[in-house]
C-alpha cells in the first residue's frame, strides 16, 4: 500500500463537508475544525507553540511540508504568515483547500501543492521558513528531504519541527498508529539521529526540546473525549475510519512505554 493510500483509505470527503455544513452553517472556526485538521499529537496548542518560533515580519513565506488537511496552515495565515502547504496525498490537498474556503482564512495568503518533500517543486531560496509537523516520520530518505529543505530556504531562513522520534524502547512500538498501519511507512529517527542529520545537511540547531510528557498528558485527555457517548461533530474518525480508536490507544501505549517521543526543534539555514 502506498503512503497516499494509507491516508486516503478511510477518508470520507463528501461526508466531512456535509457534516461541517450541517453543524456550522456560518462556517467553522479554527478550533471547531481542530479535531479534524490538526492530525498530530498536541492539537492547536502544539501548532501555536511551533508557529511562535517564527515571526511573520521576518519569516513571511512559510512552507508547511506534509500539510495534511491544513490546520497549521490556517492557523499560520491568521497570524499573518503566507502559507504554502505541500502534501503527497492529493485528496488531502483538495479537502484542505475546500475547508479553507469555509473558514475566515485569508485565501490570498494560502497556497496548496501536491508533491514530494524529496523533490520540492520550488526554486532555490523560495521560503523564509519551513515547517515539519508529524511529516518527517513518513520519509524514508531524510537526507534528501532535509537537503531539499535547505535548498529552498533563503539564507538565514528557519526550519521548525514538531516531530515524533523513536524512544529508548523503539522495539515495543505498537501498530496501527495514525502515520502507519505497519512498519512499512514508519520512518522514525532517534532524537539524536535527527539532530545529527540536521547538522549534516548544514542546519544550525538553536532550539531543541523534548515534549513527550506533555504529549502523553494531551493524548490521554483526547482519549477520554473520544470515548464519551456523545459523538463530536468532527473527529479524526472522519479521516481514519473506525481504526482510529485503536490508533489512539496505541499512541498512548507507545508514549507510556517510551517507544516514541515528541520533540520540538528550530534550526537556521545560513546558505548563501
PDB file of N, CA and C in Angstrom, residues 111-197:
ATOM      1  N   UNK A 111      -1.655  28.673  -0.182  1.00  0.00           N
ATOM      2  CA  UNK A 111      -1.380  28.018  -1.466  1.00  0.00           C
ATOM      3  C   UNK A 111      -1.224  26.523  -1.213  1.00  0.00           C
ATOM      4  N   UNK A 112      -1.671  25.694  -2.172  1.00  0.00           N
ATOM      5  CA  UNK A 112      -1.673  24.251  -1.983  1.00  0.00           C
ATOM      6  C   UNK A 112      -0.944  23.567  -3.135  1.00  0.00           C
ATOM      7  N   UNK A 113      -0.065  22.630  -2.811  1.00  0.00           N
ATOM      8  CA  UNK A 113       0.725  21.934  -3.832  1.00  0.00           C
ATOM      9  C   UNK A 113       0.776  20.449  -3.488  1.00  0.00           C
ATOM     10  N   UNK A 114       0.513  19.602  -4.473  1.00  0.00           N
ATOM     11  CA  UNK A 114       0.712  18.163  -4.307  1.00  0.00           C
ATOM     12  C   UNK A 114       2.124  17.834  -4.775  1.00  0.00           C
ATOM     13  N   UNK A 115       2.921  17.251  -3.899  1.00  0.00           N
ATOM     14  CA  UNK A 115       4.299  16.969  -4.275  1.00  0.00           C
ATOM     15  C   UNK A 115       5.035  16.172  -3.224  1.00  0.00           C
ATOM     16  N   UNK A 116       6.289  15.881  -3.522  1.00  0.00           N
ATOM     17  CA  UNK A 116       7.155  15.041  -2.697  1.00  0.00           C
ATOM     18  C   UNK A 116       8.219  15.911  -2.035  1.00  0.00           C
ATOM     19  N   UNK A 117       8.388  15.764  -0.732  1.00  0.00           N
ATOM     20  CA  UNK A 117       9.368  16.568   0.001  1.00  0.00           C
ATOM     21  C   UNK A 117      10.796  16.298  -0.455  1.00  0.00           C
ATOM     22  N   UNK A 118      11.024  15.164  -1.098  1.00  0.00           N
ATOM     23  CA  UNK A 118      12.375  14.833  -1.575  1.00  0.00           C
ATOM     24  C   UNK A 118      12.665  15.418  -2.954  1.00  0.00           C
ATOM     25  N   UNK A 119      11.680  16.060  -3.555  1.00  0.00           N
ATOM     26  CA  UNK A 119      11.869  16.721  -4.853  1.00  0.00           C
ATOM     27  C   UNK A 119      10.947  17.931  -4.880  1.00  0.00           C
ATOM     28  N   UNK A 120      11.251  18.924  -4.076  1.00  0.00           N
ATOM     29  CA  UNK A 120      10.354  20.074  -3.899  1.00  0.00           C
ATOM     30  C   UNK A 120      10.230  20.871  -5.199  1.00  0.00           C
ATOM     31  N   UNK A 121       9.005  21.158  -5.631  1.00  0.00           N
ATOM     32  CA  UNK A 121       8.788  21.879  -6.893  1.00  0.00           C
ATOM     33  C   UNK A 121       8.889  23.393  -6.737  1.00  0.00           C
ATOM     34  N   UNK A 122       9.972  23.857  -6.119  1.00  0.00           N
ATOM     35  CA  UNK A 122      10.166  25.280  -5.858  1.00  0.00           C
ATOM     36  C   UNK A 122      11.608  25.662  -6.185  1.00  0.00           C
ATOM     37  N   UNK A 123      11.795  26.917  -6.545  1.00  0.00           N
ATOM     38  CA  UNK A 123      13.132  27.419  -6.845  1.00  0.00           C
ATOM     39  C   UNK A 123      13.958  27.571  -5.568  1.00  0.00           C
ATOM     40  N   UNK A 124      15.262  27.699  -5.733  1.00  0.00           N
ATOM     41  CA  UNK A 124      16.150  27.956  -4.602  1.00  0.00           C
ATOM     42  C   UNK A 124      15.720  29.245  -3.890  1.00  0.00           C
ATOM     43  N   UNK A 125      15.886  29.280  -2.574  1.00  0.00           N
ATOM     44  CA  UNK A 125      15.629  30.486  -1.762  1.00  0.00           C
ATOM     45  C   UNK A 125      14.189  30.986  -1.859  1.00  0.00           C
ATOM     46  N   UNK A 126      13.236  30.072  -1.999  1.00  0.00           N
ATOM     47  CA  UNK A 126      11.831  30.468  -2.188  1.00  0.00           C
ATOM     48  C   UNK A 126      11.110  30.825  -0.890  1.00  0.00           C
ATOM     49  N   UNK A 127      11.621  30.347   0.253  1.00  0.00           N
ATOM     50  CA  UNK A 127      10.877  30.493   1.509  1.00  0.00           C
ATOM     51  C   UNK A 127      11.751  31.064   2.620  1.00  0.00           C
ATOM     52  N   UNK A 128      11.065  31.722   3.554  1.00  0.00           N
ATOM     53  CA  UNK A 128      11.721  32.252   4.748  1.00  0.00           C
ATOM     54  C   UNK A 128      11.753  31.225   5.876  1.00  0.00           C
ATOM     55  N   UNK A 129      10.818  30.269   5.831  1.00  0.00           N
ATOM     56  CA  UNK A 129      10.741  29.256   6.880  1.00  0.00           C
ATOM     57  C   UNK A 129      10.070  27.996   6.341  1.00  0.00           C
ATOM     58  N   UNK A 130      10.439  26.867   6.935  1.00  0.00           N
ATOM     59  CA  UNK A 130       9.831  25.576   6.636  1.00  0.00           C
ATOM     60  C   UNK A 130       9.333  24.951   7.927  1.00  0.00           C
ATOM     61  N   UNK A 131       8.213  24.245   7.833  1.00  0.00           N
ATOM     62  CA  UNK A 131       7.634  23.576   8.994  1.00  0.00           C
ATOM     63  C   UNK A 131       7.461  22.092   8.691  1.00  0.00           C
ATOM     64  N   UNK A 132       7.916  21.253   9.613  1.00  0.00           N
ATOM     65  CA  UNK A 132       7.614  19.823   9.608  1.00  0.00           C
ATOM     66  C   UNK A 132       6.818  19.527  10.867  1.00  0.00           C
ATOM     67  N   UNK A 133       5.601  19.062  10.701  1.00  0.00           N
ATOM     68  CA  UNK A 133       4.800  18.688  11.871  1.00  0.00           C
ATOM     69  C   UNK A 133       4.234  17.283  11.641  1.00  0.00           C
ATOM     70  N   UNK A 134       4.865  16.297  12.289  1.00  0.00           N
ATOM     71  CA  UNK A 134       4.465  14.897  12.116  1.00  0.00           C
ATOM     72  C   UNK A 134       4.461  14.507  10.633  1.00  0.00           C
ATOM     73  N   UNK A 135       5.496  14.892   9.915  1.00  0.00           N
ATOM     74  CA  UNK A 135       5.590  14.545   8.493  1.00  0.00           C
ATOM     75  C   UNK A 135       6.909  13.874   8.146  1.00  0.00           C
ATOM     76  N   UNK A 136       7.992  14.245   8.819  1.00  0.00           N
ATOM     77  CA  UNK A 136       9.281  13.603   8.570  1.00  0.00           C
ATOM     78  C   UNK A 136       9.212  12.113   8.898  1.00  0.00           C
ATOM     79  N   UNK A 137       8.305  11.754   9.790  1.00  0.00           N
ATOM     80  CA  UNK A 137       8.169  10.360  10.231  1.00  0.00           C
ATOM     81  C   UNK A 137       7.729   9.409   9.121  1.00  0.00           C
ATOM     82  N   UNK A 138       7.240   9.963   7.999  1.00  0.00           N
ATOM     83  CA  UNK A 138       6.846   9.139   6.856  1.00  0.00           C
ATOM     84  C   UNK A 138       7.897   9.109   5.754  1.00  0.00           C
ATOM     85  N   UNK A 139       9.049   9.723   5.987  1.00  0.00           N
ATOM     86  CA  UNK A 139      10.025   9.904   4.910  1.00  0.00           C
ATOM     87  C   UNK A 139      11.228   8.981   5.089  1.00  0.00           C
ATOM     88  N   UNK A 140      11.357   7.962   4.219  1.00  0.00           N
ATOM     89  CA  UNK A 140      12.475   7.028   4.363  1.00  0.00           C
ATOM     90  C   UNK A 140      13.825   7.651   4.053  1.00  0.00           C
ATOM     91  N   UNK A 141      13.852   8.692   3.207  1.00  0.00           N
ATOM     92  CA  UNK A 141      15.115   9.336   2.867  1.00  0.00           C
ATOM     93  C   UNK A 141      15.157  10.732   3.473  1.00  0.00           C
ATOM     94  N   UNK A 142      15.485  10.781   4.752  1.00  0.00           N
ATOM     95  CA  UNK A 142      15.503  12.047   5.477  1.00  0.00           C
ATOM     96  C   UNK A 142      16.558  12.988   4.908  1.00  0.00           C
ATOM     97  N   UNK A 143      17.686  12.440   4.497  1.00  0.00           N
ATOM     98  CA  UNK A 143      18.755  13.277   3.961  1.00  0.00           C
ATOM     99  C   UNK A 143      18.287  14.056   2.736  1.00  0.00           C
ATOM    100  N   UNK A 144      17.570  13.394   1.833  1.00  0.00           N
ATOM    101  CA  UNK A 144      17.060  14.085   0.645  1.00  0.00           C
ATOM    102  C   UNK A 144      16.065  15.165   1.026  1.00  0.00           C
ATOM    103  N   UNK A 145      15.160  14.851   1.952  1.00  0.00           N
ATOM    104  CA  UNK A 145      14.141  15.827   2.360  1.00  0.00           C
ATOM    105  C   UNK A 145      14.778  17.060   2.995  1.00  0.00           C
ATOM    106  N   UNK A 146      15.777  16.857   3.850  1.00  0.00           N
ATOM    107  CA  UNK A 146      16.418  17.993   4.511  1.00  0.00           C
ATOM    108  C   UNK A 146      17.331  18.759   3.555  1.00  0.00           C
ATOM    109  N   UNK A 147      17.946  18.053   2.623  1.00  0.00           N
ATOM    110  CA  UNK A 147      18.767  18.740   1.613  1.00  0.00           C
ATOM    111  C   UNK A 147      17.894  19.635   0.742  1.00  0.00           C
ATOM    112  N   UNK A 148      16.723  19.136   0.354  1.00  0.00           N
ATOM    113  CA  UNK A 148      15.785  19.940  -0.416  1.00  0.00           C
ATOM    114  C   UNK A 148      15.263  21.115   0.411  1.00  0.00           C
ATOM    115  N   UNK A 149      15.013  20.872   1.680  1.00  0.00           N
ATOM    116  CA  UNK A 149      14.558  21.951   2.564  1.00  0.00           C
ATOM    117  C   UNK A 149      15.603  23.064   2.629  1.00  0.00           C
ATOM    118  N   UNK A 150      16.849  22.684   2.768  1.00  0.00           N
ATOM    119  CA  UNK A 150      17.951  23.651   2.824  1.00  0.00           C
ATOM    120  C   UNK A 150      18.026  24.461   1.530  1.00  0.00           C
ATOM    121  N   UNK A 151      17.797  23.783   0.417  1.00  0.00           N
ATOM    122  CA  UNK A 151      17.880  24.444  -0.900  1.00  0.00           C
ATOM    123  C   UNK A 151      16.825  25.526  -1.062  1.00  0.00           C
ATOM    124  N   UNK A 152      15.589  25.250  -0.656  1.00  0.00           N
ATOM    125  CA  UNK A 152      14.501  26.206  -0.922  1.00  0.00           C
ATOM    126  C   UNK A 152      14.412  27.300   0.135  1.00  0.00           C
ATOM    127  N   UNK A 153      15.178  27.178   1.238  1.00  0.00           N
ATOM    128  CA  UNK A 153      15.202  28.242   2.241  1.00  0.00           C
ATOM    129  C   UNK A 153      16.169  29.350   1.826  1.00  0.00           C
ATOM    130  N   UNK A 154      15.788  30.572   2.092  1.00  0.00           N
ATOM    131  CA  UNK A 154      16.699  31.693   1.857  1.00  0.00           C
ATOM    132  C   UNK A 154      17.799  31.682   2.913  1.00  0.00           C
ATOM    133  N   UNK A 155      18.919  32.357   2.656  1.00  0.00           N
ATOM    134  CA  UNK A 155      19.950  32.494   3.684  1.00  0.00           C
ATOM    135  C   UNK A 155      19.361  33.120   4.951  1.00  0.00           C
ATOM    136  N   UNK A 156      19.608  32.503   6.074  1.00  0.00           N
ATOM    137  CA  UNK A 156      19.045  32.980   7.329  1.00  0.00           C
ATOM    138  C   UNK A 156      17.659  32.448   7.619  1.00  0.00           C
ATOM    139  N   UNK A 157      17.128  31.617   6.703  1.00  0.00           N
ATOM    140  CA  UNK A 157      15.799  31.043   6.906  1.00  0.00           C
ATOM    141  C   UNK A 157      15.768  30.062   8.068  1.00  0.00           C
ATOM    142  N   UNK A 158      14.555  29.768   8.521  1.00  0.00           N
ATOM    143  CA  UNK A 158      14.365  28.911   9.688  1.00  0.00           C
ATOM    144  C   UNK A 158      13.610  27.631   9.326  1.00  0.00           C
ATOM    145  N   UNK A 159      14.008  26.552   9.944  1.00  0.00           N
ATOM    146  CA  UNK A 159      13.276  25.290   9.858  1.00  0.00           C
ATOM    147  C   UNK A 159      12.799  24.956  11.264  1.00  0.00           C
ATOM    148  N   UNK A 160      11.489  24.710  11.417  1.00  0.00           N
ATOM    149  CA  UNK A 160      10.955  24.330  12.727  1.00  0.00           C
ATOM    150  C   UNK A 160      10.233  22.997  12.595  1.00  0.00           C
ATOM    151  N   UNK A 161      10.330  22.191  13.637  1.00  0.00           N
ATOM    152  CA  UNK A 161       9.787  20.835  13.623  1.00  0.00           C
ATOM    153  C   UNK A 161       9.040  20.521  14.914  1.00  0.00           C
ATOM    154  N   UNK A 162       7.938  19.821  14.763  1.00  0.00           N
ATOM    155  CA  UNK A 162       7.235  19.188  15.879  1.00  0.00           C
ATOM    156  C   UNK A 162       7.058  17.746  15.420  1.00  0.00           C
ATOM    157  N   UNK A 163       7.984  16.882  15.838  1.00  0.00           N
ATOM    158  CA  UNK A 163       8.087  15.561  15.230  1.00  0.00           C
ATOM    159  C   UNK A 163       8.084  14.422  16.251  1.00  0.00           C
ATOM    160  N   UNK A 164       7.595  13.294  15.791  1.00  0.00           N
ATOM    161  CA  UNK A 164       7.696  12.044  16.540  1.00  0.00           C
ATOM    162  C   UNK A 164       9.047  11.419  16.235  1.00  0.00           C
ATOM    163  N   UNK A 165       9.747  10.969  17.261  1.00  0.00           N
ATOM    164  CA  UNK A 165      11.017  10.260  17.096  1.00  0.00           C
ATOM    165  C   UNK A 165      10.930   8.945  17.866  1.00  0.00           C
ATOM    166  N   UNK A 166      11.823   8.037  17.557  1.00  0.00           N
ATOM    167  CA  UNK A 166      11.819   6.759  18.270  1.00  0.00           C
ATOM    168  C   UNK A 166      12.364   6.951  19.678  1.00  0.00           C
ATOM    169  N   UNK A 167      11.793   6.219  20.630  1.00  0.00           N
ATOM    170  CA  UNK A 167      12.238   6.281  22.016  1.00  0.00           C
ATOM    171  C   UNK A 167      13.237   5.191  22.340  1.00  0.00           C
ATOM    172  N   UNK A 168      13.598   5.105  23.629  1.00  0.00           N
ATOM    173  CA  UNK A 168      14.600   4.111  24.020  1.00  0.00           C
ATOM    174  C   UNK A 168      14.071   2.686  23.941  1.00  0.00           C
ATOM    175  N   UNK A 169      12.742   2.524  23.881  1.00  0.00           N
ATOM    176  CA  UNK A 169      12.148   1.194  23.722  1.00  0.00           C
ATOM    177  C   UNK A 169      11.436   1.096  22.378  1.00  0.00           C
ATOM    178  N   UNK A 170      12.133   1.498  21.324  1.00  0.00           N
ATOM    179  CA  UNK A 170      11.533   1.536  19.985  1.00  0.00           C
ATOM    180  C   UNK A 170      11.009   0.178  19.538  1.00  0.00           C
ATOM    181  N   UNK A 171      11.608  -0.898  20.049  1.00  0.00           N
ATOM    182  CA  UNK A 171      11.174  -2.242  19.641  1.00  0.00           C
ATOM    183  C   UNK A 171       9.774  -2.572  20.152  1.00  0.00           C
ATOM    184  N   UNK A 172       9.270  -1.776  21.104  1.00  0.00           N
ATOM    185  CA  UNK A 172       7.931  -2.016  21.650  1.00  0.00           C
ATOM    186  C   UNK A 172       6.833  -1.316  20.860  1.00  0.00           C
ATOM    187  N   UNK A 173       7.199  -0.604  19.791  1.00  0.00           N
ATOM    188  CA  UNK A 173       6.232   0.184  19.032  1.00  0.00           C
ATOM    189  C   UNK A 173       5.065  -0.677  18.565  1.00  0.00           C
ATOM    190  N   UNK A 174       3.868  -0.222  18.878  1.00  0.00           N
ATOM    191  CA  UNK A 174       2.648  -0.974  18.577  1.00  0.00           C
ATOM    192  C   UNK A 174       1.881  -0.293  17.446  1.00  0.00           C
ATOM    193  N   UNK A 175       1.423  -1.087  16.472  1.00  0.00           N
ATOM    194  CA  UNK A 175       0.657  -0.601  15.320  1.00  0.00           C
ATOM    195  C   UNK A 175      -0.785  -1.110  15.417  1.00  0.00           C
ATOM    196  N   UNK A 176      -1.726  -0.429  14.696  1.00  0.00           N
ATOM    197  CA  UNK A 176      -1.540   0.736  13.822  1.00  0.00           C
ATOM    198  C   UNK A 176      -1.454   2.034  14.615  1.00  0.00           C
ATOM    199  N   UNK A 177      -0.846   3.022  13.991  1.00  0.00           N
ATOM    200  CA  UNK A 177      -0.762   4.375  14.512  1.00  0.00           C
ATOM    201  C   UNK A 177      -1.163   5.317  13.372  1.00  0.00           C
ATOM    202  N   UNK A 178      -1.492   6.560  13.649  1.00  0.00           N
ATOM    203  CA  UNK A 178      -2.034   7.412  12.577  1.00  0.00           C
ATOM    204  C   UNK A 178      -1.157   7.508  11.330  1.00  0.00           C
ATOM    205  N   UNK A 179       0.158   7.479  11.477  1.00  0.00           N
ATOM    206  CA  UNK A 179       1.014   7.644  10.310  1.00  0.00           C
ATOM    207  C   UNK A 179       1.403   6.324   9.647  1.00  0.00           C
ATOM    208  N   UNK A 180       1.012   5.188  10.232  1.00  0.00           N
ATOM    209  CA  UNK A 180       1.415   3.913   9.637  1.00  0.00           C
ATOM    210  C   UNK A 180       0.588   2.762  10.199  1.00  0.00           C
ATOM    211  N   UNK A 181       0.127   1.897   9.308  1.00  0.00           N
ATOM    212  CA  UNK A 181      -0.573   0.684   9.732  1.00  0.00           C
ATOM    213  C   UNK A 181       0.414  -0.428  10.063  1.00  0.00           C
ATOM    214  N   UNK A 182       1.586  -0.380   9.442  1.00  0.00           N
ATOM    215  CA  UNK A 182       2.649  -1.365   9.630  1.00  0.00           C
ATOM    216  C   UNK A 182       3.987  -0.624   9.621  1.00  0.00           C
ATOM    217  N   UNK A 183       5.088  -1.298   9.898  1.00  0.00           N
ATOM    218  CA  UNK A 183       6.395  -0.622   9.874  1.00  0.00           C
ATOM    219  C   UNK A 183       6.796  -0.073   8.507  1.00  0.00           C
ATOM    220  N   UNK A 184       6.098  -0.440   7.447  1.00  0.00           N
ATOM    221  CA  UNK A 184       6.483  -0.020   6.095  1.00  0.00           C
ATOM    222  C   UNK A 184       6.573   1.496   5.974  1.00  0.00           C
ATOM    223  N   UNK A 185       5.612   2.216   6.551  1.00  0.00           N
ATOM    224  CA  UNK A 185       5.564   3.672   6.391  1.00  0.00           C
ATOM    225  C   UNK A 185       6.055   4.444   7.614  1.00  0.00           C
ATOM    226  N   UNK A 186       6.510   3.757   8.648  1.00  0.00           N
ATOM    227  CA  UNK A 186       7.007   4.439   9.839  1.00  0.00           C
ATOM    228  C   UNK A 186       8.522   4.546   9.748  1.00  0.00           C
ATOM    229  N   UNK A 187       9.009   5.768   9.608  1.00  0.00           N
ATOM    230  CA  UNK A 187      10.441   6.014   9.356  1.00  0.00           C
ATOM    231  C   UNK A 187      11.036   6.876  10.460  1.00  0.00           C
ATOM    232  N   UNK A 188      10.885   6.417  11.693  1.00  0.00           N
ATOM    233  CA  UNK A 188      11.305   7.228  12.833  1.00  0.00           C
ATOM    234  C   UNK A 188      12.814   7.200  13.032  1.00  0.00           C
ATOM    235  N   UNK A 189      13.375   8.382  13.233  1.00  0.00           N
ATOM    236  CA  UNK A 189      14.747   8.519  13.684  1.00  0.00           C
ATOM    237  C   UNK A 189      14.747   8.656  15.200  1.00  0.00           C
ATOM    238  N   UNK A 190      15.878   8.368  15.821  1.00  0.00           N
ATOM    239  CA  UNK A 190      16.017   8.744  17.223  1.00  0.00           C
ATOM    240  C   UNK A 190      16.201  10.255  17.309  1.00  0.00           C
ATOM    241  N   UNK A 191      15.983  10.813  18.486  1.00  0.00           N
ATOM    242  CA  UNK A 191      16.178  12.251  18.691  1.00  0.00           C
ATOM    243  C   UNK A 191      17.609  12.645  18.318  1.00  0.00           C
ATOM    244  N   UNK A 192      18.554  11.862  18.764  1.00  0.00           N
ATOM    245  CA  UNK A 192      19.965  12.160  18.494  1.00  0.00           C
ATOM    246  C   UNK A 192      20.269  12.101  16.995  1.00  0.00           C
ATOM    247  N   UNK A 193      19.709  11.092  16.309  1.00  0.00           N
ATOM    248  CA  UNK A 193      19.956  10.954  14.868  1.00  0.00           C
ATOM    249  C   UNK A 193      19.340  12.106  14.087  1.00  0.00           C
ATOM    250  N   UNK A 194      18.179  12.595  14.542  1.00  0.00           N
ATOM    251  CA  UNK A 194      17.544  13.730  13.872  1.00  0.00           C
ATOM    252  C   UNK A 194      18.435  14.975  13.960  1.00  0.00           C
ATOM    253  N   UNK A 195      18.940  15.261  15.139  1.00  0.00           N
ATOM    254  CA  UNK A 195      19.800  16.436  15.311  1.00  0.00           C
ATOM    255  C   UNK A 195      21.079  16.286  14.481  1.00  0.00           C
ATOM    256  N   UNK A 196      21.631  15.090  14.472  1.00  0.00           N
ATOM    257  CA  UNK A 196      22.833  14.845  13.676  1.00  0.00           C
ATOM    258  C   UNK A 196      22.565  15.024  12.185  1.00  0.00           C
ATOM    259  N   UNK A 197      21.395  14.547  11.731  1.00  0.00           N
ATOM    260  CA  UNK A 197      21.051  14.664  10.314  1.00  0.00           C
ATOM    261  C   UNK A 197      20.870  16.125   9.909  1.00  0.00           C
TER     262      UNK A 197
END
